[in-house]
Structure formats: structure tokens, C-alpha cells
Coordinates of C-alpha atoms and ligand atoms in Angstrom, one line a residue:
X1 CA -26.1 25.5 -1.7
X2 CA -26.6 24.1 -5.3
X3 CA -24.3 25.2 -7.3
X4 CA -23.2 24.0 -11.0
X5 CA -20.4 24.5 -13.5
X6 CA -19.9 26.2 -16.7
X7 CA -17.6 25.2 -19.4
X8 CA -16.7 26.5 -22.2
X9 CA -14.4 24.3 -24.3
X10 CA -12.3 24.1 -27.0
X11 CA -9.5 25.8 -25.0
X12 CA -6.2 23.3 -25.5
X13 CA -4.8 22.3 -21.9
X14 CA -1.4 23.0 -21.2
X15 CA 1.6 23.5 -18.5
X16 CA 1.9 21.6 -15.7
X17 CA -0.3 20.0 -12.5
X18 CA 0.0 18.5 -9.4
X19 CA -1.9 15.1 -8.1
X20 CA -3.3 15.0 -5.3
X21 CA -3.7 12.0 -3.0
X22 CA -5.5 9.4 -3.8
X23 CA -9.6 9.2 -2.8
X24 CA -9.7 5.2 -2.8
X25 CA -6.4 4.7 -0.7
X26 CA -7.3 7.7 1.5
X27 CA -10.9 5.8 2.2
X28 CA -8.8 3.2 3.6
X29 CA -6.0 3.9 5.6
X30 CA -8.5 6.6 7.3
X31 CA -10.6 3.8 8.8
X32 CA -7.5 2.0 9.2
X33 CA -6.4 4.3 11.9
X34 CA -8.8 2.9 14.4
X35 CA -6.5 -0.3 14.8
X36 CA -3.3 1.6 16.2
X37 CA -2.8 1.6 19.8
X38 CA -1.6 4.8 19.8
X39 CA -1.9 8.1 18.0
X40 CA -0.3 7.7 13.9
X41 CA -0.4 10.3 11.5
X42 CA -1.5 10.2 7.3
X43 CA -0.1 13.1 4.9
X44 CA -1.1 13.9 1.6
X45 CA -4.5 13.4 1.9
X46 CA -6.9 14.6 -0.5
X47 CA -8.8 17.7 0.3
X48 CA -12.8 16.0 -0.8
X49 CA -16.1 15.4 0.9
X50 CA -15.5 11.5 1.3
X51 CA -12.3 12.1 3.6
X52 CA -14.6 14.6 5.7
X53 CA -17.3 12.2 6.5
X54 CA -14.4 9.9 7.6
X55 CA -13.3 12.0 9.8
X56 CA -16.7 13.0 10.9
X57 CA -17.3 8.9 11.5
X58 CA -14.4 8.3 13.1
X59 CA -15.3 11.3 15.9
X60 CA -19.1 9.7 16.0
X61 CA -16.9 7.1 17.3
X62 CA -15.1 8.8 20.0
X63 CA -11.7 9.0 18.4
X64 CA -9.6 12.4 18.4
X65 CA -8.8 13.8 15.0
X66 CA -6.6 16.6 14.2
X67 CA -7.3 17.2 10.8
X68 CA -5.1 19.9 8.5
X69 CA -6.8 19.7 4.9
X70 CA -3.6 19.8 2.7
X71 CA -1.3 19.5 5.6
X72 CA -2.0 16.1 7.4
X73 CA -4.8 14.1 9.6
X74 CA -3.6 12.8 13.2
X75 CA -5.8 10.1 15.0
X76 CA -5.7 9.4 18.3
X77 CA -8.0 6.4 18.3
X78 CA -7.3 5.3 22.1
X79 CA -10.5 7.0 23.6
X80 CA -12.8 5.8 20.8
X81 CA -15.3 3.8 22.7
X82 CA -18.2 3.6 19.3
X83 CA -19.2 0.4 17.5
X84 CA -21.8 2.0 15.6
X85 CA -21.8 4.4 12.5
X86 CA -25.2 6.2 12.0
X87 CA -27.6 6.0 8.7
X88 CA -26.2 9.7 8.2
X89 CA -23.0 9.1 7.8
X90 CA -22.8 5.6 6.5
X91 CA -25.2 6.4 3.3
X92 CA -22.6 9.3 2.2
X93 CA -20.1 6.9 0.8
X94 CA -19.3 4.0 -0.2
X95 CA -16.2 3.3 2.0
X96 CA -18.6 3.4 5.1
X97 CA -18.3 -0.2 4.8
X98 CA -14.4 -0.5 5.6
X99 CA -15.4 0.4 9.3
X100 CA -17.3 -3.0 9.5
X101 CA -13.6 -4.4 9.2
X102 CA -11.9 -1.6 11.3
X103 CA -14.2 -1.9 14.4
X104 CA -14.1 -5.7 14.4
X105 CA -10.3 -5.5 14.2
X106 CA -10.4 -3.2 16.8
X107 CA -13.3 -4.5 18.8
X108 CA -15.2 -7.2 18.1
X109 CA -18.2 -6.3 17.1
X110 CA -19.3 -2.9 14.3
X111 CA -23.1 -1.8 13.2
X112 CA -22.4 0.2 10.4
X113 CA -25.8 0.5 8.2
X114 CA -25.7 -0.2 4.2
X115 CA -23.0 2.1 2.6
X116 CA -24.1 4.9 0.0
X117 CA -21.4 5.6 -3.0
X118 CA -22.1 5.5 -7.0
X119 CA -24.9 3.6 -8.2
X120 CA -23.1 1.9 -10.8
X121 CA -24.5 -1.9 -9.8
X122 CA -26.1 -3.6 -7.5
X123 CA -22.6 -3.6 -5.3
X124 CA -23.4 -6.9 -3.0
X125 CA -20.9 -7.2 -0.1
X126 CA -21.0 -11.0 0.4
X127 CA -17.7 -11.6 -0.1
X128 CA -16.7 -9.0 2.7
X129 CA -19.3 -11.1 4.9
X130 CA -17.8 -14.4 3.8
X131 CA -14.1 -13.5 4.7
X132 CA -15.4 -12.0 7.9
X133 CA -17.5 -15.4 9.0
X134 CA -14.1 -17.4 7.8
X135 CA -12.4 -15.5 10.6
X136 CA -15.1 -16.6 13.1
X137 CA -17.5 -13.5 13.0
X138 CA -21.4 -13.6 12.7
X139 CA -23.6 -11.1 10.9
X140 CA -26.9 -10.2 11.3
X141 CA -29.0 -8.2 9.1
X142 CA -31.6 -5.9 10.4
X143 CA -33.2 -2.1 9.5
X144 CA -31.0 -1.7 6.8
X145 CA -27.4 -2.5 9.1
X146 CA -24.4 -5.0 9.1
X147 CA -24.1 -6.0 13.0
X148 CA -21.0 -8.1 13.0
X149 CA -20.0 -9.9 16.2
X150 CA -16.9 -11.8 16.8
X151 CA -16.3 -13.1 20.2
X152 CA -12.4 -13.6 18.8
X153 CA -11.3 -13.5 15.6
X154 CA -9.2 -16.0 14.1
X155 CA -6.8 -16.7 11.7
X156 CA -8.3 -18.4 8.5
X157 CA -7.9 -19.0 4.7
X158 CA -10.1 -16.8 2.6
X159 CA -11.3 -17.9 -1.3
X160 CA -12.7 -14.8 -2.7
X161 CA -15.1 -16.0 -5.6
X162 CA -15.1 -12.8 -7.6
X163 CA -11.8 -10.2 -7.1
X164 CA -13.2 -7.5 -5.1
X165 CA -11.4 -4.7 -3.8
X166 CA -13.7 -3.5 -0.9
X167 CA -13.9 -7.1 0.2
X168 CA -10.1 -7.3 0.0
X169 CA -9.7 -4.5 1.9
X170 CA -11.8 -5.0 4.3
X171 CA -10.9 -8.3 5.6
X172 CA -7.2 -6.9 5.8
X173 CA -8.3 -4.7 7.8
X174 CA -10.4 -7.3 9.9
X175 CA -7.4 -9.8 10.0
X176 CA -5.0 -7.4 10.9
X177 CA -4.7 -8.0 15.2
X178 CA -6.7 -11.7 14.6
X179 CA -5.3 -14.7 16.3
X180 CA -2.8 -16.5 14.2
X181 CA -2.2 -15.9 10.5
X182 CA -5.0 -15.2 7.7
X183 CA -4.6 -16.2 3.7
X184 CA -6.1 -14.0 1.6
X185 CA -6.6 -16.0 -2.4
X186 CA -7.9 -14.1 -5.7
X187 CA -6.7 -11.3 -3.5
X188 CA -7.3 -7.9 -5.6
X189 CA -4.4 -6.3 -6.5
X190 CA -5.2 -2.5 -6.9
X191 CA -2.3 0.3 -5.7
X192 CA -4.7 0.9 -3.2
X193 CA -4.2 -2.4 -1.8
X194 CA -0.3 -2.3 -1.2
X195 CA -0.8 1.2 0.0
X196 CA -3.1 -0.1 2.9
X197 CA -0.4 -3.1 3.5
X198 CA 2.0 -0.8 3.7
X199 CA 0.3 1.8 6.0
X200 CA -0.8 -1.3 8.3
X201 CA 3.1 -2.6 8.1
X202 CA 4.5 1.1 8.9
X203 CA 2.6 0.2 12.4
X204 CA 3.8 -3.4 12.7
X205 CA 1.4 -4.9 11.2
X206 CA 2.4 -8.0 9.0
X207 CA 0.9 -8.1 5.6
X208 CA 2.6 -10.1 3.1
X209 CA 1.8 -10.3 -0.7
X210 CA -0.2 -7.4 -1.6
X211 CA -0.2 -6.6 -5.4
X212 CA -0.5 -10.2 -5.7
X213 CA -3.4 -12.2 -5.5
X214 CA -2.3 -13.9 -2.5
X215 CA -2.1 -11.9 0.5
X216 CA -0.7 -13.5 3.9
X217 CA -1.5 -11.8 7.2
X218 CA -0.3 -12.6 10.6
X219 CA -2.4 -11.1 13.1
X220 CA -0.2 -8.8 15.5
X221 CA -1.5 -8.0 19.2
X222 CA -0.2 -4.3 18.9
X223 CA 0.3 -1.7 16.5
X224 CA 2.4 1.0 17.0
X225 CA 2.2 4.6 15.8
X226 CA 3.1 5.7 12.7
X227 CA 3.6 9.2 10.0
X228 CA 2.6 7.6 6.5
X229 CA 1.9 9.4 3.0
X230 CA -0.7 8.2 1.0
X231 CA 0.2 7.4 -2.7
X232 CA -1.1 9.7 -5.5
X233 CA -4.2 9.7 -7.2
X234 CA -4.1 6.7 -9.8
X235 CA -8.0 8.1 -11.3
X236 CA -7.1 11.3 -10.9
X237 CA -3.8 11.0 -12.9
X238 CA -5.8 9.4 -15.7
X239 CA -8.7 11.6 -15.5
X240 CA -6.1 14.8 -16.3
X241 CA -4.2 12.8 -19.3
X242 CA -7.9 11.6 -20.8
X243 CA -8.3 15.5 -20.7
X244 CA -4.8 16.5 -22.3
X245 CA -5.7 14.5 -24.7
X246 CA -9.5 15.2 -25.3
X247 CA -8.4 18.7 -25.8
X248 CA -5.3 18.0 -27.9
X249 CA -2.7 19.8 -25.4
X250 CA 0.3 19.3 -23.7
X251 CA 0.6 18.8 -20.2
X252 CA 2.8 17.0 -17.7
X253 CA 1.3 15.8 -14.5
X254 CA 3.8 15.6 -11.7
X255 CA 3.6 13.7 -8.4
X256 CA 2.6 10.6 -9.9
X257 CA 3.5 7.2 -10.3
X258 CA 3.7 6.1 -14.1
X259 CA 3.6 2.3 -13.4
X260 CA 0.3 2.7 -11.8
X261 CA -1.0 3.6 -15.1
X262 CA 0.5 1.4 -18.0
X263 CA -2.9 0.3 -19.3
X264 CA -4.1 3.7 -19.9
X265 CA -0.9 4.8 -21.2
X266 CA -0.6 2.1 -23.7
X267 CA -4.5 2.9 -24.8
X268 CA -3.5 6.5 -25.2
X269 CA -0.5 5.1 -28.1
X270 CA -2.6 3.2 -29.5
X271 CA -5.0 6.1 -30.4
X272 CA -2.0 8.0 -31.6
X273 CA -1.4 10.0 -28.6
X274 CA 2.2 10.5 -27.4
X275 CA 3.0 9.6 -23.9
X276 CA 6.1 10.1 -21.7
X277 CA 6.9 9.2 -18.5
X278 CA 9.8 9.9 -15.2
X279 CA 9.6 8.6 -12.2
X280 CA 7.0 10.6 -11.0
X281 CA 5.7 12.4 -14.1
X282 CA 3.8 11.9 -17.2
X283 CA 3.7 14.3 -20.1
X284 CA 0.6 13.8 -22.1
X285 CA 0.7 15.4 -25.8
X286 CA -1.9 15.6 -28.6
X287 CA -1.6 15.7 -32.0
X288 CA -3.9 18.3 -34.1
X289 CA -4.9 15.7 -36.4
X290 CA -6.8 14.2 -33.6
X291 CA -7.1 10.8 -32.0
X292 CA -7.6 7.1 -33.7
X293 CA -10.8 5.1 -32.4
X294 CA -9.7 2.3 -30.3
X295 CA -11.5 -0.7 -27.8
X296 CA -12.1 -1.0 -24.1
X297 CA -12.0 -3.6 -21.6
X298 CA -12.3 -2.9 -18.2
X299 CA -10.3 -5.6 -16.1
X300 CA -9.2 -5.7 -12.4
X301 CA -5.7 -4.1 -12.2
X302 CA -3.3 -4.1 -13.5
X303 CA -6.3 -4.1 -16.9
X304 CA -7.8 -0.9 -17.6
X305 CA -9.1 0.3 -14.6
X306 CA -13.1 0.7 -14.6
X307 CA -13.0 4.3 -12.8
X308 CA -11.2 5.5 -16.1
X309 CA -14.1 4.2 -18.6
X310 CA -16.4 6.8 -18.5
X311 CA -13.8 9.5 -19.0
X312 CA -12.0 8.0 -21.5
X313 CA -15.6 7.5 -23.2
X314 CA -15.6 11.0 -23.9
X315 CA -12.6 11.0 -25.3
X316 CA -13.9 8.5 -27.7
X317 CA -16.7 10.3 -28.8
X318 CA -14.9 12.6 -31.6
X319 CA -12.1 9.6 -32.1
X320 CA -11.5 8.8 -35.8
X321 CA -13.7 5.8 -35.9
X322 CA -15.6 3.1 -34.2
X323 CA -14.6 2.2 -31.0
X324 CA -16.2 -0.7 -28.8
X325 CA -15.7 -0.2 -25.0
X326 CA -17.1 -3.3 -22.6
X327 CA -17.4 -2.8 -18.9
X328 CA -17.0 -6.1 -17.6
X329 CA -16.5 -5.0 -13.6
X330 CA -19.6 -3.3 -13.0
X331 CA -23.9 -4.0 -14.6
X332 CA -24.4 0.0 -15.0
X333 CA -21.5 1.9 -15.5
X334 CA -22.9 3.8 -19.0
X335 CA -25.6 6.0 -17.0
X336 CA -22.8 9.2 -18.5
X337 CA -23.7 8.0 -22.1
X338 CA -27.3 9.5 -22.3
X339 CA -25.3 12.7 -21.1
X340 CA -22.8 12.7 -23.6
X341 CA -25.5 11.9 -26.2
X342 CA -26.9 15.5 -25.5
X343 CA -23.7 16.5 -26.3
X344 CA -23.8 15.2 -29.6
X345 CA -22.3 12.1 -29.0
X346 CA -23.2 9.1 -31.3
X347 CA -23.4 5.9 -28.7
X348 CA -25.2 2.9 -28.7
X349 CA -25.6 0.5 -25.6
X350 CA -26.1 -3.2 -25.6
X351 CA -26.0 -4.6 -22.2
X352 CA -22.4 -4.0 -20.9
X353 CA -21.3 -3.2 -24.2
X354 CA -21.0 0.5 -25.5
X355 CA -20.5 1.4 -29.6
X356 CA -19.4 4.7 -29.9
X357 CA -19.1 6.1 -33.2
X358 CA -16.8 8.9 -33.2
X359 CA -18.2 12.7 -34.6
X360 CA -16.7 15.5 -35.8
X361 CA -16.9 17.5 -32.4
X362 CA -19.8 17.8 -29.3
X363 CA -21.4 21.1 -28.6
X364 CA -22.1 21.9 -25.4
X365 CA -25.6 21.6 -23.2
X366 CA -26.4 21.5 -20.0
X367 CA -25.8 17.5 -18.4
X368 CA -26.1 16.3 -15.1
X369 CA -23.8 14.0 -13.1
X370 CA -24.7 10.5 -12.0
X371 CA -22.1 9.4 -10.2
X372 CA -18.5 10.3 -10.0
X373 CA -16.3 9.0 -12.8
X374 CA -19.7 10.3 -14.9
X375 CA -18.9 13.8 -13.4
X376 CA -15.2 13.4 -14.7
X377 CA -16.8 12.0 -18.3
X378 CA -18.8 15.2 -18.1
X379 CA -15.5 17.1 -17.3
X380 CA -13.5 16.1 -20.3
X381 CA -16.5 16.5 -22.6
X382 CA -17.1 20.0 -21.2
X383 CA -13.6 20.6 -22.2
X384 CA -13.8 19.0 -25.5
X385 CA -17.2 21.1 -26.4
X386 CA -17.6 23.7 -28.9
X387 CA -19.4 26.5 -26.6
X388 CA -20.7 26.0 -23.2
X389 CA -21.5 23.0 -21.2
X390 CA -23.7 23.5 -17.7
X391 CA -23.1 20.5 -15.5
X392 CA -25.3 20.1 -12.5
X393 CA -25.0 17.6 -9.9
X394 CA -21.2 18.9 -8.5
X395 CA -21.6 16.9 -5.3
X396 CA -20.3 13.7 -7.0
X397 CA -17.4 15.6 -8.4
X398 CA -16.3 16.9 -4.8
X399 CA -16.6 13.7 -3.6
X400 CA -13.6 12.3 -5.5
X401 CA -11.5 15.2 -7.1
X402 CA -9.4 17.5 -5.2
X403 CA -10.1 21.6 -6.4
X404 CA -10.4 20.0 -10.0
X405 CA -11.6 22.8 -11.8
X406 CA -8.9 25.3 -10.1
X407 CA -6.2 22.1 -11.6
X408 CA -8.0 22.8 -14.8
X409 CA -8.1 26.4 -15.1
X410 CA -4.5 26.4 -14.2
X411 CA -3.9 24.9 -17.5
X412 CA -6.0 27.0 -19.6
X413 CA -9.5 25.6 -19.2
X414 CA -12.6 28.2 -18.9
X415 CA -14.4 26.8 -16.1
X416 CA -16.1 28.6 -12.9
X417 CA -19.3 27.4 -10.8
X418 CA -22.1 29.7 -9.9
X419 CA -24.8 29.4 -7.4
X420 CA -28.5 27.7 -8.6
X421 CA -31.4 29.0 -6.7
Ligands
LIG501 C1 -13.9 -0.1 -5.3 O1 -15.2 -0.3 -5.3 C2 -13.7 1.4 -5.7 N1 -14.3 2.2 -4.6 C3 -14.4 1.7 -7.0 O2 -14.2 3.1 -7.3 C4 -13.8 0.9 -8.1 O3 -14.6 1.1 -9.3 C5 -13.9 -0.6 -7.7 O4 -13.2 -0.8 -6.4 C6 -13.2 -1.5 -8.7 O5 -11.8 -1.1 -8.8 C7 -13.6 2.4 -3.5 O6 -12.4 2.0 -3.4 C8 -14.2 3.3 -2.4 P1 -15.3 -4.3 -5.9 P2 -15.7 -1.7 -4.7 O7 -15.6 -4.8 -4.6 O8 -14.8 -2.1 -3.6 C9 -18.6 -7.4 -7.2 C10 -14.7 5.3 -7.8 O9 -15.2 5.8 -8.8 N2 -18.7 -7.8 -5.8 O10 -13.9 -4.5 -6.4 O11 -17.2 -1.6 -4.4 C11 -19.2 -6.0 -7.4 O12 -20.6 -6.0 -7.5 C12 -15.3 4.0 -7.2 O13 -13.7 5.7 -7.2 C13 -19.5 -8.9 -5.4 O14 -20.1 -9.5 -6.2 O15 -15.5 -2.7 -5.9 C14 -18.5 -5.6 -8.7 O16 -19.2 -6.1 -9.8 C15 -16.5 3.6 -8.0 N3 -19.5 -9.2 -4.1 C16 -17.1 -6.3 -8.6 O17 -17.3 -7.3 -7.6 C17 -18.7 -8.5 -3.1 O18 -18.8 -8.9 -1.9 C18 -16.0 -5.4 -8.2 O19 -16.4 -4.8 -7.0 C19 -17.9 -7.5 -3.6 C20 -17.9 -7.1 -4.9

């Protein structure tokens, strides 16, 4: 059923909210699973669409899940017999692709068909091909599917030519239980990576080096089971200060991890904002007199993280000012800026370069979502908006936030969905 969301903004946020997990770790370690011998456990997943089709894949497969939403996911990957992942499933999401390097650690061979996920580039996943073909498997193209064979897979030194996460994470998970010991260079670095390292080395895996751009891993014959917690939401925890901030409130967002999000955080001062941190909190606060206009570049972590651009671009559409945001990771990551424009918003795009020239507020209209982080821009500027703000489109939203607007509400915001016919 279509549904979409009405906002009405201008209400301050404040109080406190929980994290959730995090989508992109989640996306991995669930995939992941399929290289234990034996039954292992995750916690503190998020509750979202992508982590359902997971689990629907990894069934397709013949695997046994037991999954709790909120509670935990157990996998008993044993009687999981599958090398293929239909058209279905596949185009749903983008992390489809991390069972190309799942079933050939944990087979051989994997025909997974080309994954879905934001259309934010053109997305190529040579690299993930070129690791796998180091480590001695072959790929054929056909229909619109990766079939990936490996008679054995061995040990091998991998050069990535552009940092890529995916690719990174995929030939992990490939290189995982290959022969002898793989080396990983220009590694990415994300805390998605050393949260799949870790998962892999709660079950004896041994991964050495991630969060660095070398990564070392020595291929292990079996991998035990394992209970592992996925780390908190690093997108999710900046979407929620970008929005204490956009709406000049006060809120603290527990169950997070502050390091994770230093180049946000020091953005955030730099436009006047004032941000404190715990261990696992962050208290976001506003001043009335609004927010200074400041520049963006996007960078591989431990930069400013892509995913929190197009929020943040809202934020910077009433800034005092002209700010300059350049999106150097992905070719079409402004497709939120025609949105925001209906909002009021003075932007100008050249190329991978946005100008946006802060106003004195946005009014509200009704904007649809183009992919996820533009559903989150969308979000902040609903918030932001003087009256109401009708987005349509929600499914991108569910895909990657956890019960957002209930988060939302809980600290003041006026937000409900209703039914489209
Ligand atoms: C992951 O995408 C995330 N998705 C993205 O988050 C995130 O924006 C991105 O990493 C960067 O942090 C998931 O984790 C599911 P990349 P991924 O491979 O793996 C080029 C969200 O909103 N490249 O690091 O696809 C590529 O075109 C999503 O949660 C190649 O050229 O990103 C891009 O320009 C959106 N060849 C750049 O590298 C390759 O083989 C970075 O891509 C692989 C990538």
C-alpha cells in the first residue's frame, strides 16, 4: 500500500533518542553468516526492509533463520545447499552483491544477478571482480548475473584502484576460509569495515588491519559459532544531529559512538552549533540565532561521510550564507536538490559541485524521495519547513531508517503517514 508522510515543521526537537543498529554493517555481517559452520547469532539489528530481504535471500538459499525484529537473528547456515539469488531479491538492494563474496567463501561458485540500491552513479563493481579473479575465481557475465566460479580459492594480494567499500567488503568476505593468507591495499576503512572483521574474528576468522587501509587475512578452514552485536547506526546518528540542529533544538542521542562521527561533529562547530559528546552519546544544541554557512567535501572515512551530504544540504539551505558542498565519492548524489528547491531552497549545481545560498526559511510542498539519504534530506527539510511538507516515495526511507518518524515524534516533531489511493 502507498502511503506518504506529512510534516509539519517548525516544531524544535528535543529530549532524548535511541540508535538503532546500523543498515550498512547489518547488510554485511547478515550475508556473512553463510561462512560459519555452525549456527551464530547477530543482535541489535535494525528493524528495515533491507535486513528482511536478507533474510528472505539467505532462506532462497536453504539456510534456517530465526529472525526476532528488535530482539536478534540466528542462522543456521549448515543445510543451505543455494548458489543462486533470484532477479527478485537481488534488484531490492544494493548489498545483494555481498552474497557474490559469501557463497564463493562458502562454496565456490555464487549467481547473484546485478544488485538494485540508490541510483546515485553508475556504481561499477570491477573492483569486487578484480579482488575475486586475484584470488583465483572466474566471472562470467550473462542475462543481467555475476556467475563466479572458483575451483579453489587462494590466497593473494589485492591493489584496489579506487577505495571502495562494497569491494572491500566483499573480498573479506571471499578471502575469509581461502587457502593461505590474502592482502587487502587502499583497503576502505569505514566502521562498517572493522565491524565485519570483528564479527568474522568472533568466529575465528583472522582478519588483521581493518580501519586501516591495509587489511591482512589468513584464510581459516572453520569457523566457529558465535553471539555478536552489530555497532550503531553511524548515518543514522548524523541524520538525527543534522535534524537537532536544522530545527534549532536540543537533543542527545544515546547508543552511539562519538568517534564514528568527528567529521560531522566538527562541521556542526564550525557552523556555530554546539556539540557534546560521552562515550556513547552526543548532545546536539542549536542556537536561536541560527546556523553559519559552511563547505562540504565528501571523502572516504574517516572525511565527511557521503551518506550525510544530502541531509546536511538541508541544513544548509537557511544557513547564514553561501555554502559550497562537493560530492566527490559519487557522479549523482544532488537528485534531493530539485526537491529542496520546491521548498524554497536557493541551489545551483555544477557537475559535482552544489552552491547553496542560504534563505530566510523553506515552506513546505509536497517532494518525493529519490533515494535514501534524499528521503533523510527530505526529512530534515520537512522539519525545518514553515507548514506542511508531503513526502512520497517512503519505501527508500524504510529501507535504511529504523521507525524514524516514531524517533522523531518522540522528540516533538509533527509527523504521521496516511494511505495514497
Ligand atoms: C557503500 O556503497 C554504502 N552502501 C553506501 O551507502 C555508501 O555511500 C558508500 O559505501 C560509500 O561510503 C552499503 O554499504 C550497502 P563504494 P558502495 O564501493 O559499496 C566506485 C547508503 O545511503 N567504485 O565505496 O556501493 C563507486 O562507483 C548507501 O547507505 C568503482 O568504481 O560504495 C563510487 O564512485 C548509499 N568500482 C566509489 O567507488 C568498484 O568496483 C565508492 O563506492 C566499486 C566502487
Amino acid at each position: 500500500m502507498k502511503e506518504r508522510m506529512l510534516i509539519t515543521g517548525g516544531h524544535p526537537l528535543q529530549g532524548t533518542v535511541r540508535v538503532s543498529g546500523g543498515k550498512n554493517t547489518a547488510v554485511a555481517v547478515i550475508p556473512a553468516t553463510l561462512l560459519c559452520d555452525e549456527p551464530c547469532t547477530i543482535e541489535n539489528l535494525p528493524d528495515i526492509d533491507d535486513v528482511r530481504v536478507l533474510v528472505d535471500i539467505l532462506q532462497s538459499l536453504g539456510a534456517r533463520v530465526d529472525y526476532v525484529p528488535g530482539a536478534f537473528m540466528t542462522v543456521d547456515p549448515r543445510p543451505a545447499e543455494g548458489r543462486e539469488v533470484s532477479y527478485q531479491d537481488a534488484r531490492k538492494l544494493r548489498a545483494s552483491y555481498y552474497l557474490l563474496g559469501a557463497l564463493l567463501g562458502r562454496c565456490g561458485e555464487a549467481k547473484v544477478p546485478y544488485p538494485g540500491g540508490c541510483r546515485i552513479g553508475s556504481r561499477p563493481i570491477d573492483q569486487h571482480l578484480k579482488g575475486f579473479a586475484s584470488l583465483g575465481a572466474e566471472t562470467e557475465e550473462i542475462g543481467g548475473t555475476y556467475h563466479i566460479v572458483a575451483e579453489e580459492l587462494v590466497g593473494s594480494d589485492v591493489f584496489f584502484d579506487v577505495v571502495t567499500v562494497g569491494g572491500t567488503i566483499n573480498v573479506m568476505l571471499a578471502a575469509a576460509k581461502a587457502k593461505g593468507t590474502t592482502i587487502i591495499y587502499n583497503a576502505a576503512k569505514e566502521p562498517h569495515i572493522v565491524d565485519l572483521a570483528n564479527f568474522l574474528n568472533s568466529m575465528g576468522a583472522k582478519v588483521k588491519g581493518a580501519g586501516t587501509d591495509v587489511i591482512r587475512i589468513k584464510g581459516q578452514g572453520y569457523l566457529h559459532t558465535t553471539t555478536y552485536a552489530v555497532i550503531p547506526d553511524q548515518i543514522e546518528t548524523g541524520t538525527l544531529m543534522i535534524a537537532a540542529a536544522a530545527t534549532r533544538g536540543d537533543v542527545v542521542i544515546n547508543g552511539c559512538i562519538p568517534t564514528h562521527m568527528e567529521a560531522l561533529t566538527a562541521k556542526l562547530l564550525e557552523m556555530g552549533i554546539r556539540v557534546t559528546d560521552s562515550d556513547d552519546a552526543i548532545r546536539v544544541r542549536s542556537s536561536s540565532s541560527g546556523v553559519r554557512a559552511v563547505n562540504i567535501k565528501t571523502q572516504v572515512y574517516p572525511g565527511f561521510p557521503t551518506d550525510l551530504q544530502q541531509p546536511m544540504s538541508a541544513l544548509l539551505t537557511t544557513a547564514r550564507g553561501t555554502s559550497v558542498i562537493q560530492e566527490t565519492i559519487f557522479e549523482n548524489r544532488f537528485r534531493h536538490m530539485d526537491e529542496l528547491s520546491r521548498m524554497g531552497a536557493r541551489v545551483r549545481i555544477m557537475d559535482r559541485t552544489a552552491i547553496v545560498e542560504g534563505v530566510e526559511e523553506l515552506h513546505g510542498a509536497p517532494v518525493t524521495t529519490t533515494d535514501l539519504r534524499a528521503g533523510a534530506a527530505l526529512l530534515v527539510a520537512g522539519l525545518m519547513a514553515r507548514g506542511v511538507t508531503e513526502i512520497y516515495e517512503l519505501e527508500y526511507i524504510d529501507r535504511g531508517y529504523e521507525h524514524i518518524e516514531q524517533k522523531l515524534c518522540s522528540l516533538g516533531a509533527d509527523i504521521h503517514r496516511e494511505a495514497i489511493c
